[in-house]
Every structure is written in C-alpha cells, then in structure tokens.
Short mmCIF file of C-alpha atoms in Angstrom, two decimals:
data_model
loop_
_atom_site.label_atom_id
_atom_site.label_comp_id
_atom_site.label_asym_id
_atom_site.label_seq_id
_atom_site.Cartn_x
_atom_site.Cartn_y
_atom_site.Cartn_z
CA UNK A 1 0.00 0.00 0.00
CA UNK A 2 1.05 3.57 -0.70
CA UNK A 3 1.61 5.51 2.51
CA UNK A 4 -0.66 8.55 2.83
CA UNK A 5 1.99 10.62 4.59
CA UNK A 6 4.32 11.26 1.66
CA UNK A 7 2.96 14.77 1.08
CA UNK A 8 3.39 15.84 4.72
CA UNK A 9 7.17 16.28 4.41
CA UNK A 10 7.44 20.07 4.55
CA UNK A 11 11.22 20.09 4.92
CA UNK A 12 11.54 18.45 1.51
CA UNK A 13 8.64 20.34 -0.08
CA UNK A 14 10.03 23.79 0.75
CA UNK A 15 13.75 22.99 0.80
CA UNK A 16 14.51 25.45 -2.01
CA UNK A 17 12.66 28.35 -0.38
CA UNK A 18 14.57 30.92 1.64
CA UNK A 19 12.91 32.23 4.78
CA UNK A 20 11.94 35.34 2.83
CA UNK A 21 10.36 33.31 0.05
CA UNK A 22 8.52 31.20 2.61
CA UNK A 23 7.09 34.37 4.21
CA UNK A 24 6.04 35.68 0.80
CA UNK A 25 4.23 32.42 0.05
CA UNK A 26 2.44 32.60 3.41
CA UNK A 27 1.32 36.16 2.64
CA UNK A 28 0.11 35.19 -0.84
CA UNK A 29 -1.91 32.18 0.33
CA UNK A 30 -3.47 34.18 3.14
CA UNK A 31 -4.48 36.75 0.52
CA UNK A 32 -5.91 34.39 -2.10
CA UNK A 33 -7.70 32.45 0.62
CA UNK A 34 -9.98 35.46 1.06
CA UNK A 35 -12.56 36.03 -1.72
CA UNK A 36 -12.94 39.64 -0.59
CA UNK A 37 -9.21 40.32 -0.87
CA UNK A 38 -9.11 38.66 -4.31
CA UNK A 39 -12.00 40.84 -5.54
CA UNK A 40 -10.49 44.03 -4.15
CA UNK A 41 -6.99 43.14 -5.38
CA UNK A 42 -8.32 42.30 -8.86
CA UNK A 43 -10.20 45.59 -9.09
CA UNK A 44 -7.25 47.69 -7.90
CA UNK A 45 -4.82 45.86 -10.18
CA UNK A 46 -6.99 46.36 -13.26
CA UNK A 47 -7.61 50.03 -12.47
CA UNK A 48 -3.91 50.68 -11.80
CA UNK A 49 -2.82 49.02 -15.05
CA UNK A 50 -5.51 50.76 -17.10
CA UNK A 51 -4.42 54.11 -15.68
CA UNK A 52 -0.80 53.21 -16.37
CA UNK A 53 0.12 53.65 -12.71
CA UNK A 54 3.63 52.38 -11.80
CA UNK A 55 2.49 49.17 -10.08
CA UNK A 56 4.34 46.58 -12.16
CA UNK A 57 7.26 46.51 -9.73
CA UNK A 58 4.94 45.73 -6.82
CA UNK A 59 3.12 43.05 -8.82
CA UNK A 60 6.44 41.49 -9.82
CA UNK A 61 7.76 41.32 -6.25
CA UNK A 62 4.59 39.66 -4.94
CA UNK A 63 2.12 37.62 -6.96
CA UNK A 64 4.25 37.46 -10.14
CA UNK A 65 7.36 36.07 -8.44
CA UNK A 66 5.22 33.59 -6.50
CA UNK A 67 3.43 32.11 -9.52
CA UNK A 68 5.64 32.95 -12.54
CA UNK A 69 9.16 31.89 -13.47
CA UNK A 70 10.21 35.17 -15.08
CA UNK A 71 9.64 37.55 -17.97
CA UNK A 72 11.61 35.59 -20.61
CA UNK A 73 12.69 32.00 -21.18
CA UNK A 74 16.20 32.91 -20.07
CA UNK A 75 14.80 34.42 -16.85
CA UNK A 76 13.14 31.08 -16.08
CA UNK A 77 16.25 28.94 -16.59
CA UNK A 78 17.78 29.45 -13.10
CA UNK A 79 14.47 28.52 -11.45
CA UNK A 80 14.05 25.45 -13.66
CA UNK A 81 17.61 24.29 -13.12
CA UNK A 82 17.21 24.81 -9.38
CA UNK A 83 14.12 22.59 -9.13
CA UNK A 84 15.77 20.05 -11.45
CA UNK A 85 18.39 19.47 -8.75
CA UNK A 86 15.45 17.93 -6.84
CA UNK A 87 14.49 15.78 -9.87
CA UNK A 88 11.57 18.09 -10.64
CA UNK A 89 11.07 19.17 -14.28
CA UNK A 90 9.87 22.51 -15.64
CA UNK A 91 7.31 23.26 -18.36
CA UNK A 92 7.52 26.75 -19.84
CA UNK A 93 4.12 28.33 -20.47
CA UNK A 94 4.10 31.71 -22.20
CA UNK A 95 0.96 32.90 -20.42
CA UNK A 96 -0.01 35.97 -22.41
CA UNK A 97 -3.78 36.10 -23.00
CA UNK A 98 -6.36 38.29 -24.71
CA UNK A 99 -4.83 38.72 -28.18
CA UNK A 100 -7.19 39.43 -31.07
CA UNK A 101 -5.46 40.14 -34.39
CA UNK A 102 -3.83 37.84 -36.92
CA UNK A 103 -0.55 39.66 -36.35
CA UNK A 104 -0.77 38.95 -32.63
CA UNK A 105 -1.71 35.31 -33.21
CA UNK A 106 1.14 34.85 -35.69
CA UNK A 107 3.57 36.39 -33.21
CA UNK A 108 2.28 34.17 -30.39
CA UNK A 109 2.60 31.08 -32.59
CA UNK A 110 6.17 31.97 -33.49
CA UNK A 111 6.93 32.53 -29.81
CA UNK A 112 5.62 29.03 -29.01
CA UNK A 113 7.67 27.55 -31.86
CA UNK A 114 10.76 29.31 -30.51
CA UNK A 115 10.07 27.83 -27.08
CA UNK A 116 9.86 24.32 -28.58
CA UNK A 117 13.24 24.92 -30.20
CA UNK A 118 14.61 26.38 -26.97
CA UNK A 119 13.74 23.29 -24.90
CA UNK A 120 14.50 20.64 -27.53
CA UNK A 121 17.94 19.76 -26.13
CA UNK A 122 17.10 20.34 -22.46
CA UNK A 123 16.02 17.22 -20.52
CA UNK A 124 14.87 19.34 -17.59
CA UNK A 125 12.06 20.70 -19.84
CA UNK A 126 10.32 17.73 -21.52
CA UNK A 127 7.05 19.43 -22.57
CA UNK A 128 5.85 22.50 -24.44
CA UNK A 129 2.34 23.91 -24.11
CA UNK A 130 -0.09 26.09 -26.02
CA UNK A 131 -3.66 27.32 -25.70
CA UNK A 132 -6.03 27.17 -28.71
CA UNK A 133 -7.24 30.75 -28.22
CA UNK A 134 -3.61 31.84 -28.04
CA UNK A 135 -3.31 31.05 -31.77
CA UNK A 136 -6.78 32.02 -32.99
CA UNK A 137 -9.85 34.04 -32.09
CA UNK A 138 -12.29 32.50 -29.61
CA UNK A 139 -15.28 33.42 -31.81
CA UNK A 140 -13.93 31.37 -34.71
CA UNK A 141 -13.37 28.30 -32.52
CA UNK A 142 -16.91 28.73 -31.15
CA UNK A 143 -18.53 29.08 -34.58
CA UNK A 144 -16.77 25.97 -35.89
CA UNK A 145 -17.79 24.07 -32.73
CA UNK A 146 -21.42 25.11 -33.23
CA UNK A 147 -21.25 24.26 -36.94
CA UNK A 148 -22.23 27.78 -37.95
CA UNK A 149 -21.67 28.88 -41.53
CA UNK A 150 -18.50 30.93 -41.75
CA UNK A 151 -18.15 34.03 -43.89
CA UNK A 152 -15.32 34.07 -46.43
CA UNK A 153 -13.26 36.16 -44.01
CA UNK A 154 -13.97 33.78 -41.12
CA UNK A 155 -13.11 30.79 -43.31
CA UNK A 156 -9.75 32.40 -44.03
CA UNK A 157 -9.23 32.96 -40.29
CA UNK A 158 -10.08 29.32 -39.56
CA UNK A 159 -7.60 28.11 -42.18
CA UNK A 160 -4.93 30.29 -40.58
CA UNK A 161 -5.72 28.79 -37.17
CA UNK A 162 -5.39 25.26 -38.54
CA UNK A 163 -2.10 26.20 -40.18
CA UNK A 164 -0.73 27.65 -36.92
CA UNK A 165 -1.70 24.55 -34.94
CA UNK A 166 -0.17 22.26 -37.56
CA UNK A 167 3.09 24.27 -37.61
CA UNK A 168 3.33 24.04 -33.83
CA UNK A 169 2.67 20.30 -33.80
CA UNK A 170 5.00 19.57 -36.72
CA UNK A 171 7.80 21.51 -35.06
CA UNK A 172 7.27 19.48 -31.89
CA UNK A 173 7.26 16.25 -33.91
CA UNK A 174 10.40 17.17 -35.86
CA UNK A 175 12.29 18.06 -32.66
CA UNK A 176 10.84 15.17 -30.61
CA UNK A 177 9.28 17.48 -28.02
CA UNK A 178 5.95 16.58 -26.42
CA UNK A 179 3.33 19.34 -26.56
CA UNK A 180 0.35 19.83 -24.24
CA UNK A 181 -2.70 21.57 -25.69
CA UNK A 182 -4.89 23.35 -23.12
CA UNK A 183 -8.67 22.94 -22.98
CA UNK A 184 -11.03 25.90 -22.69
CA UNK A 185 -14.76 26.66 -22.57
CA UNK A 186 -17.12 23.90 -23.73
CA UNK A 187 -18.76 26.03 -26.41
CA UNK A 188 -15.49 26.25 -28.34
CA UNK A 189 -13.90 22.95 -27.30
CA UNK A 190 -15.28 20.56 -29.94
CA UNK A 191 -13.39 22.38 -32.69
CA UNK A 192 -10.19 22.17 -30.65
CA UNK A 193 -10.76 18.48 -29.81
CA UNK A 194 -11.31 17.60 -33.47
CA UNK A 195 -8.27 19.53 -34.67
CA UNK A 196 -5.99 18.09 -31.99
CA UNK A 197 -7.25 14.60 -32.82
CA UNK A 198 -6.19 15.26 -36.41
CA UNK A 199 -2.75 16.20 -35.12
CA UNK A 200 -2.57 12.99 -33.05
CA UNK A 201 -3.46 10.96 -36.13
CA UNK A 202 -0.58 12.66 -37.97
CA UNK A 203 2.11 12.75 -35.28
CA UNK A 204 1.30 10.10 -32.64
CA UNK A 205 1.82 7.02 -34.82
CA UNK A 206 4.99 5.66 -33.18
CA UNK A 207 4.95 7.55 -29.88
CA UNK A 208 2.93 10.24 -28.19
CA UNK A 209 3.94 13.77 -29.13
CA UNK A 210 0.59 15.59 -28.96
CA UNK A 211 -1.46 15.66 -25.74
CA UNK A 212 -5.01 16.99 -25.56
CA UNK A 213 -6.45 18.20 -22.26
CA UNK A 214 -9.46 16.42 -20.76
CA UNK A 215 -11.51 18.56 -18.33
CA UNK A 216 -13.00 16.06 -15.92
CA UNK A 217 -15.51 18.46 -14.39
CA UNK A 218 -17.39 17.81 -17.64
CA UNK A 219 -19.60 14.78 -17.09
CA UNK A 220 -19.21 13.60 -20.72
CA UNK A 221 -15.42 13.24 -20.71
CA UNK A 222 -15.18 9.57 -19.72
CA UNK A 223 -17.31 8.61 -22.72
CA UNK A 224 -15.31 11.03 -24.87
CA UNK A 225 -12.02 9.37 -23.90
CA UNK A 226 -13.47 5.90 -24.59
CA UNK A 227 -14.70 7.00 -28.03
CA UNK A 228 -11.34 8.65 -28.77
CA UNK A 229 -9.63 5.42 -27.77
CA UNK A 230 -11.72 3.47 -30.29
CA UNK A 231 -10.90 5.94 -33.05
CA UNK A 232 -7.22 5.83 -32.17
CA UNK A 233 -7.17 2.04 -32.36
CA UNK A 234 -9.03 2.10 -35.68
CA UNK A 235 -6.75 4.72 -37.24
CA UNK A 236 -3.50 3.54 -35.65
CA UNK A 237 -2.50 6.46 -33.44
CA UNK A 238 -1.68 6.75 -29.75
CA UNK A 239 -3.38 9.22 -27.44
CA UNK A 240 -1.78 11.80 -25.22
CA UNK A 241 -4.19 12.75 -22.43
CA UNK A 242 -3.58 15.55 -19.97
CA UNK A 243 -6.31 15.22 -17.36
CA UNK A 244 -7.41 18.13 -15.19
CA UNK A 245 -10.53 18.97 -13.25
CA UNK A 246 -11.19 22.23 -15.08
CA UNK A 247 -10.95 25.99 -14.72
CA UNK A 248 -14.18 27.52 -16.00
CA UNK A 249 -16.86 25.99 -13.77
CA UNK A 250 -18.65 29.16 -12.68
CA UNK A 251 -18.63 30.57 -16.21
CA UNK A 252 -19.93 27.26 -17.64
CA UNK A 253 -22.79 26.99 -15.15
CA UNK A 254 -23.76 30.65 -15.54
CA UNK A 255 -23.90 30.41 -19.35
CA UNK A 256 -25.90 27.18 -19.28
CA UNK A 257 -28.40 28.74 -16.88
CA UNK A 258 -28.69 31.95 -18.89
CA UNK A 259 -29.12 30.18 -22.24
CA UNK A 260 -31.34 27.40 -20.95
CA UNK A 261 -29.36 24.26 -21.76
CA UNK A 262 -28.15 21.50 -19.40
CA UNK A 263 -24.85 22.37 -17.81
CA UNK A 264 -21.91 20.31 -19.10
CA UNK A 265 -20.40 20.41 -15.60
CA UNK A 266 -20.74 17.65 -12.99
CA UNK A 267 -23.34 18.36 -10.32
CA UNK A 268 -20.81 18.89 -7.50
CA UNK A 269 -17.18 18.57 -6.43
CA UNK A 270 -17.65 14.93 -5.37
CA UNK A 271 -19.02 13.97 -8.78
CA UNK A 272 -16.09 15.73 -10.44
CA UNK A 273 -13.64 13.80 -8.26
CA UNK A 274 -15.34 10.51 -9.18
CA UNK A 275 -15.21 11.41 -12.87
CA UNK A 276 -11.54 12.48 -12.72
CA UNK A 277 -10.54 9.24 -11.01
CA UNK A 278 -12.59 7.14 -13.45
CA UNK A 279 -10.96 8.81 -16.47
CA UNK A 280 -7.52 8.33 -14.89
CA UNK A 281 -8.18 4.66 -14.11
CA UNK A 282 -9.47 3.98 -17.65
CA UNK A 283 -6.34 5.45 -19.19
CA UNK A 284 -4.04 3.59 -16.81
CA UNK A 285 -5.80 0.37 -17.77
CA UNK A 286 -4.92 1.03 -21.43
CA UNK A 287 -1.41 2.44 -21.31
CA UNK A 288 -0.48 0.45 -24.40
CA UNK A 289 -2.47 3.09 -26.32
CA UNK A 290 -2.11 6.14 -24.07
CA UNK A 291 0.31 8.40 -22.29
CA UNK A 292 -1.05 10.14 -19.22
CA UNK A 293 -0.27 13.59 -17.86
CA UNK A 294 -1.98 14.09 -14.49
CA UNK A 295 -2.48 17.77 -13.82
CA UNK A 296 -3.85 17.92 -10.30
CA UNK A 297 -3.42 19.65 -6.97
CA UNK A 298 -5.63 17.02 -5.35
CA UNK A 299 -3.77 14.76 -2.93
CA UNK A 300 -6.35 11.95 -3.02
CA UNK A 301 -6.15 11.66 -6.82
CA UNK A 302 -2.36 11.75 -6.63
CA UNK A 303 -2.33 8.92 -4.08
CA UNK A 304 -4.77 6.96 -6.26
CA UNK A 305 -2.49 7.35 -9.29
CA UNK A 306 0.45 6.13 -7.22
CA UNK A 307 -1.59 3.15 -6.00
CA UNK A 308 -2.73 2.29 -9.55
CA UNK A 309 0.89 2.41 -10.68
CA UNK A 310 1.84 -0.04 -7.95
CA UNK A 311 -1.17 -2.31 -8.52
CA UNK A 312 -0.28 -2.63 -12.21
CA UNK A 313 3.37 -3.45 -11.43
CA UNK A 314 4.52 -0.34 -13.29
CA UNK A 315 7.78 1.42 -12.52
CA UNK A 316 7.34 4.66 -10.59
CA UNK A 317 9.18 6.44 -13.39
CA UNK A 318 7.26 4.78 -16.24
CA UNK A 319 7.64 7.30 -19.05
CA UNK A 320 3.94 7.06 -19.91
CA UNK A 321 2.82 8.64 -16.62
CA UNK A 322 3.55 12.18 -15.48
CA UNK A 323 2.35 14.32 -12.58
CA UNK A 324 2.29 18.12 -12.67
CA UNK A 325 1.29 21.11 -10.58
CA UNK A 326 1.47 24.85 -11.13
CA UNK A 327 4.58 26.78 -10.17
CA UNK A 328 4.22 28.36 -6.74
CA UNK A 329 1.51 25.93 -5.67
CA UNK A 330 1.35 22.42 -4.18
CA UNK A 331 5.09 22.10 -3.63
CA UNK A 332 4.28 19.45 -1.01
CA UNK A 333 2.96 17.27 -3.86
CA UNK A 334 5.49 18.09 -6.59
CA UNK A 335 8.73 17.83 -4.63
CA UNK A 336 7.68 14.77 -2.65
CA UNK A 337 6.56 12.94 -5.80
CA UNK A 338 9.89 13.71 -7.46
CA UNK A 339 11.85 12.62 -4.38
CA UNK A 340 9.96 9.33 -4.36
CA UNK A 341 10.88 8.54 -7.96
CA UNK A 342 7.81 9.63 -9.92
CA UNK A 343 7.93 11.73 -13.10
CA UNK A 344 6.98 15.14 -11.74
CA UNK A 345 6.89 18.62 -13.26
CA UNK A 346 5.95 22.21 -12.59
CA UNK A 347 4.02 24.25 -15.16
CA UNK A 348 5.89 27.56 -15.15
CA UNK A 349 4.05 30.60 -16.53
CA UNK A 350 6.16 33.48 -17.83
CA UNK A 351 5.86 36.65 -19.86
CA UNK A 352 5.85 40.44 -19.48
CA UNK A 353 4.35 41.38 -16.11
CA UNK A 354 1.54 43.50 -17.55
CA UNK A 355 0.57 40.84 -20.11
CA UNK A 356 0.52 38.00 -17.57
CA UNK A 357 -1.79 39.80 -15.11
CA UNK A 358 -5.02 38.34 -16.65
CA UNK A 359 -3.60 34.84 -16.13
CA UNK A 360 -2.63 35.64 -12.53
CA UNK A 361 -6.07 37.07 -11.75
CA UNK A 362 -7.76 33.97 -13.16
CA UNK A 363 -5.57 31.72 -11.02
CA UNK A 364 -6.35 33.74 -7.89
CA UNK A 365 -10.08 33.55 -8.63
CA UNK A 366 -9.88 29.80 -9.23
CA UNK A 367 -8.15 29.27 -5.89
CA UNK A 368 -10.88 31.03 -3.93
CA UNK A 369 -13.38 28.54 -5.36
CA UNK A 370 -11.38 25.41 -4.50
CA UNK A 371 -12.61 24.49 -1.04
CA UNK A 372 -9.86 23.57 1.42
CA UNK A 373 -6.95 23.66 -1.03
CA UNK A 374 -5.62 27.11 -0.16
CA UNK A 375 -6.04 26.38 3.56
CA UNK A 376 -4.05 23.18 3.23
CA UNK A 377 -1.20 24.99 1.45
CA UNK A 378 -1.15 27.72 4.06
CA UNK A 379 -1.14 25.22 6.94
CA UNK A 380 1.87 23.39 5.47
CA UNK A 381 3.77 26.64 4.87
CA UNK A 382 3.13 27.71 8.48
CA UNK A 383 4.19 24.25 9.68
CA UNK A 384 7.48 24.60 7.81
CA UNK A 385 8.00 28.07 9.29
CA UNK A 386 7.48 26.65 12.78
CA UNK A 387 9.84 23.77 12.01
CA UNK A 388 12.57 26.20 10.99
CA UNK A 389 11.97 28.34 14.08
CA UNK A 390 12.32 25.26 16.28
CA UNK A 391 15.51 24.24 14.53
CA UNK A 392 16.90 27.76 14.91
CA UNK A 393 16.17 27.74 18.66
CA UNK A 394 17.94 24.41 19.09
CA UNK A 395 20.96 25.74 17.22
CA UNK A 396 21.14 28.82 19.48
CA UNK A 397 20.96 26.72 22.63
#
C-alpha cells in the first residue's frame, strides 16, 4: 500500500525556499484564501494598469514572483535548473492572453515555436504547451464548434488557425518534443478536440507527441475518452491525455443557466472527483495506447495514481505517466513525488508582467473557489515556518 503521509514532508517540499520566500508564500496564500481580498486586489490591479500607474514593480515582487518563473525564457532557466536538482522538471508556459489580431496570433505562434526549439535539447524541460485561443480568435473556434456557416473572411481565419496549430505540432514532432494543448470553454472545445485529434493521427503514430487536455468536471469526458480510444485504435494512433478537473466551472454553469441548456459540468465537487478518477483509471488500464499527464493539486487523486501504478506493477518512473502542478503551488505534492521517484513537473508561466496579469487574476479567482486547497497549502507553509523556528532555537541553545 502507498503511505498517505508522503505529502506531509514540509522540509523536503520547501527545501529550495529561503525564509523570505517562505514568508512571501504565506502572505500570498493568506491573501488568495480570502474572496474579498481577491476581488479588491483584482479591481485595484486592473484600475492601476488601465491608468498606467507604476504598479508593475509591486506586482512582480509579490504575486508574479510567487506564480511565474520570469519575464523571458532565459529568466526562467535558473528557477528550472534549481528545481531540477530535486528531480523536478519545468514546463515553460508563455501565459499571455487576450490577443485578437492575426498579427498577434502569428507572433504568439512563433513565440511558441521558438520555445519548442529552446527546450529541444534540455532534458529538464520535456514538454511545451499552447492554448487554442492563443493562436486564434475564440469566436472562430466557437462558430466551428457550433457548426455555424463561416463568412469568407472567417473561413480564411479558420484556415490560418489550422495552419498555426499544424506548424506548432510539426515543429514538436520534428524536434521530438511533447506538446500539451490546453482545454477551454465547452462552447469552443469541440473544434479544438477535433483539430488536436487530427494532429494525433498525424504525429502520434509511433509515440505520443501531442497531448489533448481532458476537463474532468465535464460529465461527458469519460465517454469522450473511450470514443477517442476506439478511433485511435481504428486509425492507428496513440493518445496523449492531460487530465485536469477544469478551470471555467462558474462561467460554464452561468452560461448554461442563462441560455437554458443542461450544464456540461458535474453536479458537484464529489461527482467531479469521481469522474476524474474514473478517467484516470481507464487510461491507466490502457497504457499500451495512451500516455497520461496528471495535472492535479488534489492529494487523493495523486495517491490513487500512485496506488494504480503499484497495482499494475509499473515502474514509478514509467515514461507514460507524469504528474504536474502549477509553479508556486502544491510544492508538497510536486517535490515529494519527485523525491519518491515519480515523473513530476511544474508548469511555469512566464511573460511580461503587464501581459501575464489576466492569467494571474484567473488563477487567484480559481483558488478562492477550491474548497480547502488554499487552507491546506497555508497550513503546510506555516508548519514549515514553525519547524525552521524550532531548529533555529535548538541551534542557538
């Protein structure tokens, strides 16, 4: 049996944090644990940036440095190499959102291609990542998903989106770099799923290069993954599956209610957990056709994955199974998994401070809606602070 105390080792989890960094993390988790503080902070941040007030330095010293690796790829390298000394990998995520023009989408695509090239010879960074709406307008994805007739101009935009996605995936294939494709809102996701499946059929013949993201707070995802499995077997391609719970629950439920259709989201947190674990178990039962990337901050699901690995007599470091958490969060999971021999990684957002703020705000808002998670992180950080104080006292005496 897998011991359920692995994640309690705070000395190991926070070994790379200085006392100052530990105090900053405590401050940040106290802040994002309060919905009121998140709302006020979001409002003040947006107002300050819109008015061009000189707040970027303050943002960088606090929330940015907690949850982002740096402004550029080169900025991130020291952080990635530092965590790699603890057998923990880094995944660079250029987290600039809200672009709208073809010029911006072309530039973002080229930036992602450059990142793939940048990490190609670096074993500490085994994955690249991109977001569908980072390479094409949301409205186009949504219209294709809803099978609406596109105007000639929209058809041209859709062809450009497909070309950008194919260039990204082909670059990854040519350089033997795995690429994770994010999932987004349900009313644009079918178009992304279909296009990424096309890329899997092209580039996942011998091994998995392309991973699609499965949002398990959607109650239809277990059937989706089973159907995708059948198509993969029929067409002769392997499936890369990054499984997450999901990040747009409140928006999904609100839209479904407003527009009068059944919500695609599971009825509650417990149902989501059951669905996530069922999807994970199905994939682990069919690893001959899958590779699995487990993106979770949930300790129970992490323990279950470890137990399934053991039950199936798989090596802890089986290359078909990866765990990952966001940079600046859940270090007690990431570092302890890596220390115990599992393939473990941190997703590391980066980009210009001003451009990354929308991402940071979304993360803060998500954390206020995850019951118990922020409190657990804060408790472990405070426990580590107390441990260090006790050690310091003993040294003095």
